Tab-separated table of C-alpha atoms and ligand atoms in Angstrom:
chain	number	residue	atom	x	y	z
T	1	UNK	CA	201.513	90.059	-157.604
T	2	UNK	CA	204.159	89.743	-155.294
T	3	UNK	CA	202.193	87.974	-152.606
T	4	UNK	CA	200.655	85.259	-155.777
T	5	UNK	CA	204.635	84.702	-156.216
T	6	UNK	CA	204.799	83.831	-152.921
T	7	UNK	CA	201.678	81.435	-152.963
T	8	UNK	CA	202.545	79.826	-156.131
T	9	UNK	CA	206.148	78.913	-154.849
T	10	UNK	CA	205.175	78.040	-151.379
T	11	UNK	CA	202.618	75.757	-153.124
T	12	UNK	CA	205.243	74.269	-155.074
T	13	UNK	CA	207.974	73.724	-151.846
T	14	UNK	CA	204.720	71.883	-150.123
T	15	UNK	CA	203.017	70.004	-153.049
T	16	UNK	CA	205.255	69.289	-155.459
T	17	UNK	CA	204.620	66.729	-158.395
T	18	UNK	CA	207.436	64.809	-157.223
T	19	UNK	CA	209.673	64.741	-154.417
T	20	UNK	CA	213.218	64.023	-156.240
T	21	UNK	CA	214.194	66.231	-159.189
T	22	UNK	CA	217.478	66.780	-161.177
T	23	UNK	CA	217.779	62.881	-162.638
T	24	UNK	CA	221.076	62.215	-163.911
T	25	UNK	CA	222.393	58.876	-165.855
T	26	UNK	CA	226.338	58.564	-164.257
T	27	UNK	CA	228.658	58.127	-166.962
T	28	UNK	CA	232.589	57.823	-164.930
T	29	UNK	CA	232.571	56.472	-161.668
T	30	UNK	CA	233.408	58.701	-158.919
T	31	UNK	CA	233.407	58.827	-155.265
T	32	UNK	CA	231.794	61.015	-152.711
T	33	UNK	CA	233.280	62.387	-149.856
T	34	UNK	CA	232.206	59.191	-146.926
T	35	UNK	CA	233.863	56.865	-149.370
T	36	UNK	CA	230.741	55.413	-151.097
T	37	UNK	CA	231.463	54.672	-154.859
T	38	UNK	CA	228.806	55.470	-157.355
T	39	UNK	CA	229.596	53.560	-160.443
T	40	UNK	CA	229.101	54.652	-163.843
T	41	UNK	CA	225.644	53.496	-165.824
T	42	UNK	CA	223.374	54.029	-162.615
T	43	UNK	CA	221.189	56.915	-162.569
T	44	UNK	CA	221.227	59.062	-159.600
T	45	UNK	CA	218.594	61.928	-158.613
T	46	UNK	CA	218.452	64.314	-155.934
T	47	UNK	CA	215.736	64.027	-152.964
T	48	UNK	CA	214.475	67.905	-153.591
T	49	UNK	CA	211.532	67.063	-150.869
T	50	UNK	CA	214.391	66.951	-148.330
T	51	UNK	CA	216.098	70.130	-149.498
T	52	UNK	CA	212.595	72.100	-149.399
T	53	UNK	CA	211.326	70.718	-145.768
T	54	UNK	CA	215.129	71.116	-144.570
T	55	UNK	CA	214.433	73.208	-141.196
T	56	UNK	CA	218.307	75.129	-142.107
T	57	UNK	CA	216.819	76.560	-145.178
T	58	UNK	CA	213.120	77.179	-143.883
T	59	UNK	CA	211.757	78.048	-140.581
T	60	UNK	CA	208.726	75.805	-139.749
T	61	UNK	CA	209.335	73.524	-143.081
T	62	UNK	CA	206.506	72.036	-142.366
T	63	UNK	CA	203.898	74.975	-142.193
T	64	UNK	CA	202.334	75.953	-145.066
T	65	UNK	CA	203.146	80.063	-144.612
T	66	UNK	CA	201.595	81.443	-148.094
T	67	UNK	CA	203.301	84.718	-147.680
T	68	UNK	CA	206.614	82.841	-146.778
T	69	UNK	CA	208.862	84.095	-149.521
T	70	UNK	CA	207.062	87.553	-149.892
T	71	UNK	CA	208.301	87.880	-146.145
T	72	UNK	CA	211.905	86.787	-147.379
T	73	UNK	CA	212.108	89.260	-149.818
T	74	UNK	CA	211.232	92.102	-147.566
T	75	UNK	CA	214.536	91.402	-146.059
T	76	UNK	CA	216.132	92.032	-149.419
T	77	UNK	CA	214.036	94.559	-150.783
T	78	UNK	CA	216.097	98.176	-151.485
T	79	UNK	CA	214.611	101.164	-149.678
T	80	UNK	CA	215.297	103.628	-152.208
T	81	UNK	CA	214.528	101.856	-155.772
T	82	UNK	CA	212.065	99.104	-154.012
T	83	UNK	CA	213.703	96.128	-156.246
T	84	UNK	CA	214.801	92.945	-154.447
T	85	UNK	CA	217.517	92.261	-155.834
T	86	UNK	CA	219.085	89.163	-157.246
T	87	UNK	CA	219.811	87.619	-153.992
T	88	UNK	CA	216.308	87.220	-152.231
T	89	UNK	CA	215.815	84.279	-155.415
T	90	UNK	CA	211.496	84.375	-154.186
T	91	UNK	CA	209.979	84.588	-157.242
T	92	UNK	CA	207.860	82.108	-158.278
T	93	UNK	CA	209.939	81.394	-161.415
T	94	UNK	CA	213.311	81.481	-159.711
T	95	UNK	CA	215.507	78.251	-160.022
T	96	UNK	CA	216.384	78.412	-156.020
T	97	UNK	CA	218.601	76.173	-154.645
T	98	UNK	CA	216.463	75.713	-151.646
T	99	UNK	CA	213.892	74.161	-152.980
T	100	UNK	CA	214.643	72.590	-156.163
T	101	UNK	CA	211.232	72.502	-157.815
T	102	UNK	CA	212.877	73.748	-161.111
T	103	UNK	CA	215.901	72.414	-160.778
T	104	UNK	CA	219.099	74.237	-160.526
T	105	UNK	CA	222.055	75.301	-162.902
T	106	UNK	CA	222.952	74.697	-166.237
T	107	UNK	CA	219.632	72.320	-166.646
T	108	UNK	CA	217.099	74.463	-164.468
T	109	UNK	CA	213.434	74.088	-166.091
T	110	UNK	CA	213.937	76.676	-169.215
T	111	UNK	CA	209.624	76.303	-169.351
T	112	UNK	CA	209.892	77.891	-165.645
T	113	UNK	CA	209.297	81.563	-167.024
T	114	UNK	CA	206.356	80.020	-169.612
T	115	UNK	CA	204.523	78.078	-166.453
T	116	UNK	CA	204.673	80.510	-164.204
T	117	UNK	CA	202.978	83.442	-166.509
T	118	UNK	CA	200.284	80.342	-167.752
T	119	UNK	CA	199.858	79.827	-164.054
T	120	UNK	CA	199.140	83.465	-162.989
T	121	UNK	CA	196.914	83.759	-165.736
T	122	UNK	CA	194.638	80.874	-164.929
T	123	UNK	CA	194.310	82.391	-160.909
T	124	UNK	CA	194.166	85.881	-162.030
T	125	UNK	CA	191.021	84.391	-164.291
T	126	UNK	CA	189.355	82.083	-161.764
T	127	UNK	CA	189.857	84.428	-159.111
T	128	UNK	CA	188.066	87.229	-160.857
T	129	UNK	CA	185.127	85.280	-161.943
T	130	UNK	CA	184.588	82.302	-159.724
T	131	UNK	CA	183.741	82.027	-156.080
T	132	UNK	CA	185.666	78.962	-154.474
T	133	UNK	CA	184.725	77.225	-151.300
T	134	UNK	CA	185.203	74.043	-149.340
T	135	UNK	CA	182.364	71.255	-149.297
T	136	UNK	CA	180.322	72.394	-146.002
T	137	UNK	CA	182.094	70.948	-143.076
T	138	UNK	CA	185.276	70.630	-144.613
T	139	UNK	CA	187.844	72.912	-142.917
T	140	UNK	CA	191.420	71.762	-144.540
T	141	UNK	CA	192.466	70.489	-147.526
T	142	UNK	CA	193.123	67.017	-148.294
T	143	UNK	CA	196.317	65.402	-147.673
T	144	UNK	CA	198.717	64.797	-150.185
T	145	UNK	CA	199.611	60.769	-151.086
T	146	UNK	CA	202.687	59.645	-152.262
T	147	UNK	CA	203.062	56.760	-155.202
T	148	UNK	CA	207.058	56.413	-155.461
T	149	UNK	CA	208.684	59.790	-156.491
T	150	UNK	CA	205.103	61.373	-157.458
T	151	UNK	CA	202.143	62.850	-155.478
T	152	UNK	CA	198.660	62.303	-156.606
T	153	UNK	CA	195.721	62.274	-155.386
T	154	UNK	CA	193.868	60.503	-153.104
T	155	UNK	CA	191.846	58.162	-155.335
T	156	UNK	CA	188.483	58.979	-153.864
T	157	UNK	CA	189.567	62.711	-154.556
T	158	UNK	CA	189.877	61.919	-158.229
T	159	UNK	CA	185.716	60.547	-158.169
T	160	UNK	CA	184.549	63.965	-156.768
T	161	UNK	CA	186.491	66.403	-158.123
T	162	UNK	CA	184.230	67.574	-159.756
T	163	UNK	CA	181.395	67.754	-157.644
T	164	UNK	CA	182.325	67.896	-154.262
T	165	UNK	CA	185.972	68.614	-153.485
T	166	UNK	CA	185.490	72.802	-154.337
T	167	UNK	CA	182.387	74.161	-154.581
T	168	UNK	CA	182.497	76.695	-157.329
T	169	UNK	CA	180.127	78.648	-158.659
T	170	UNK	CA	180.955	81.155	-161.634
T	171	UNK	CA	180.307	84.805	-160.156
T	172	UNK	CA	177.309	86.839	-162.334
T	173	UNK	CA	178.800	89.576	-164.930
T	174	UNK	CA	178.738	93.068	-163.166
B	201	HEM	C1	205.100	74.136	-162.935
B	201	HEM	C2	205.581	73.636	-164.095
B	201	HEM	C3	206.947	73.026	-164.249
B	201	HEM	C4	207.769	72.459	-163.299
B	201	HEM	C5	207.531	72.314	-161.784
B	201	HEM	C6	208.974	72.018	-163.994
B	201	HEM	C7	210.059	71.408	-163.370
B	201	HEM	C8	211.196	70.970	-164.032
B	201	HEM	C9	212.304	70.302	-163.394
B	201	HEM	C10	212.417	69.984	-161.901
B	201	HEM	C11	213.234	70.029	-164.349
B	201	HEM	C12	214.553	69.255	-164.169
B	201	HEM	C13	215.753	70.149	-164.031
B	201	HEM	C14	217.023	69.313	-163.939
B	201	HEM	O1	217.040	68.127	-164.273
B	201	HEM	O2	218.052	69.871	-163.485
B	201	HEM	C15	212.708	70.527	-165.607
B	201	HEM	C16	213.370	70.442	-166.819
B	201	HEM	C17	212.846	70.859	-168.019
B	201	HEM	N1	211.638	71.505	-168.224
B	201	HEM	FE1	210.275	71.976	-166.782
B	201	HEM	N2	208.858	72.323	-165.325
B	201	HEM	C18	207.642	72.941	-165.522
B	201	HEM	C19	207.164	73.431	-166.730
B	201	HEM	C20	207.792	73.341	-167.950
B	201	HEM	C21	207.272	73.875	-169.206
B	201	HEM	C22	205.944	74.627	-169.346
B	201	HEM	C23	208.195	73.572	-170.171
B	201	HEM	C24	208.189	73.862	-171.637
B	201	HEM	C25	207.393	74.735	-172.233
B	201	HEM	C26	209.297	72.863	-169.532
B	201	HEM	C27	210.424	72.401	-170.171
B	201	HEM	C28	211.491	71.759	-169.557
B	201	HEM	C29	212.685	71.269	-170.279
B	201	HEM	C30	212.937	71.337	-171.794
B	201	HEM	C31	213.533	70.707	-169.308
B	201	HEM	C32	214.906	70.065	-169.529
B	201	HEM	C33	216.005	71.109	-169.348
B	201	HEM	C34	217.412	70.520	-169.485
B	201	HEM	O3	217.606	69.325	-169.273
B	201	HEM	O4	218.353	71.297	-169.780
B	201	HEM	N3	209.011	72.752	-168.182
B	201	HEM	N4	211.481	71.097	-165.389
């Protein structure tokens, strides 16, 4: 389960929904530390794409590394009780400053904890009874597109789905 984590939140630094989380509506004026003034009534959001591909929090941001945070934990992991303590922050469901894809703080996603055991339920099911494969001749996955804050799909990708983009085939009942 450990190495799913891993997936799941490396899938989630890489592929996010949207690349800027943590909206907030300014209500007093303030000013940050070069001077600029950001007034009050504006709403301001943070670029979490940048924090997540930021090559001082992750080596090779830009590689998709599926067992990248099960590799970080082993760092932190306790040789005599085997727990990982609270520092290591890899778990899918952790609200981790270096990526941002629940947020962080006082507002982090409280659905995190639902999501990520709805999640592990739908892999652990497809997983045990479906075989998945690319489309013959298809060796990576598609690349992401970006609309504004969001990522979707390529539109194309939306058409075939169904029919071509993963070949799946439910497995037969032992
Ligand atoms: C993979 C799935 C999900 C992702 C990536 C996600 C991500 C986020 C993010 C980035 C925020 C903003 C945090 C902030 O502004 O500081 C947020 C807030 C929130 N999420 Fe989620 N979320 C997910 C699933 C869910 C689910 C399943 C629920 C409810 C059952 C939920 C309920 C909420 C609520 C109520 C807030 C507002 C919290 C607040 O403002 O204090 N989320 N979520």
């Amino acid at each position: 389960m450990t190495k799913l984590d891993s997936f799941l939140k490396e899938v989630l630094r890489c592929s996010n929904m949207v690349s800027a989380t943590i909206h907030r509506k300014v209500k007093k004026p303030f000013t940050l530390s070069n001077g600029q003034l950001i007034p009050s009534g504006v709403t301001i959001e943070i670029l979490s794409i940048c924090v997540s591909s930021d090559a001082g929090n992750f080596t090779h941001p830009d590689e998709f590394d599926a067992l990248r945070f099960y590799n970080i934990a082993q760092q932190y992991q306790d040789e005599k009780t085997g727990s990982y303590g609270p520092v290591s922050n890899t778990e899918f469901s952790a609200a981790d400053s270096r990526t941002l894809s629940f947020g962080y703080g006082r507002h982090a996603c409280p659905g995190r904890f639902l999501a990520s055991a709805e999640i592990k339920m739908i892999l652990g099911n497809i997983l045990t009874d479906y075989e998945i494969k690319l489309p013959a001749g298809v060796l990576e996955r598609y690349k992401n597109l970006s609309f504004g804050p969001y990522v979707v799909f390529p539109e194309s990708l939306e058409k075939d789905l169904d029919t071509e983009s993963f070949v799946v085939s439910q497995r037969a009942p032992n």
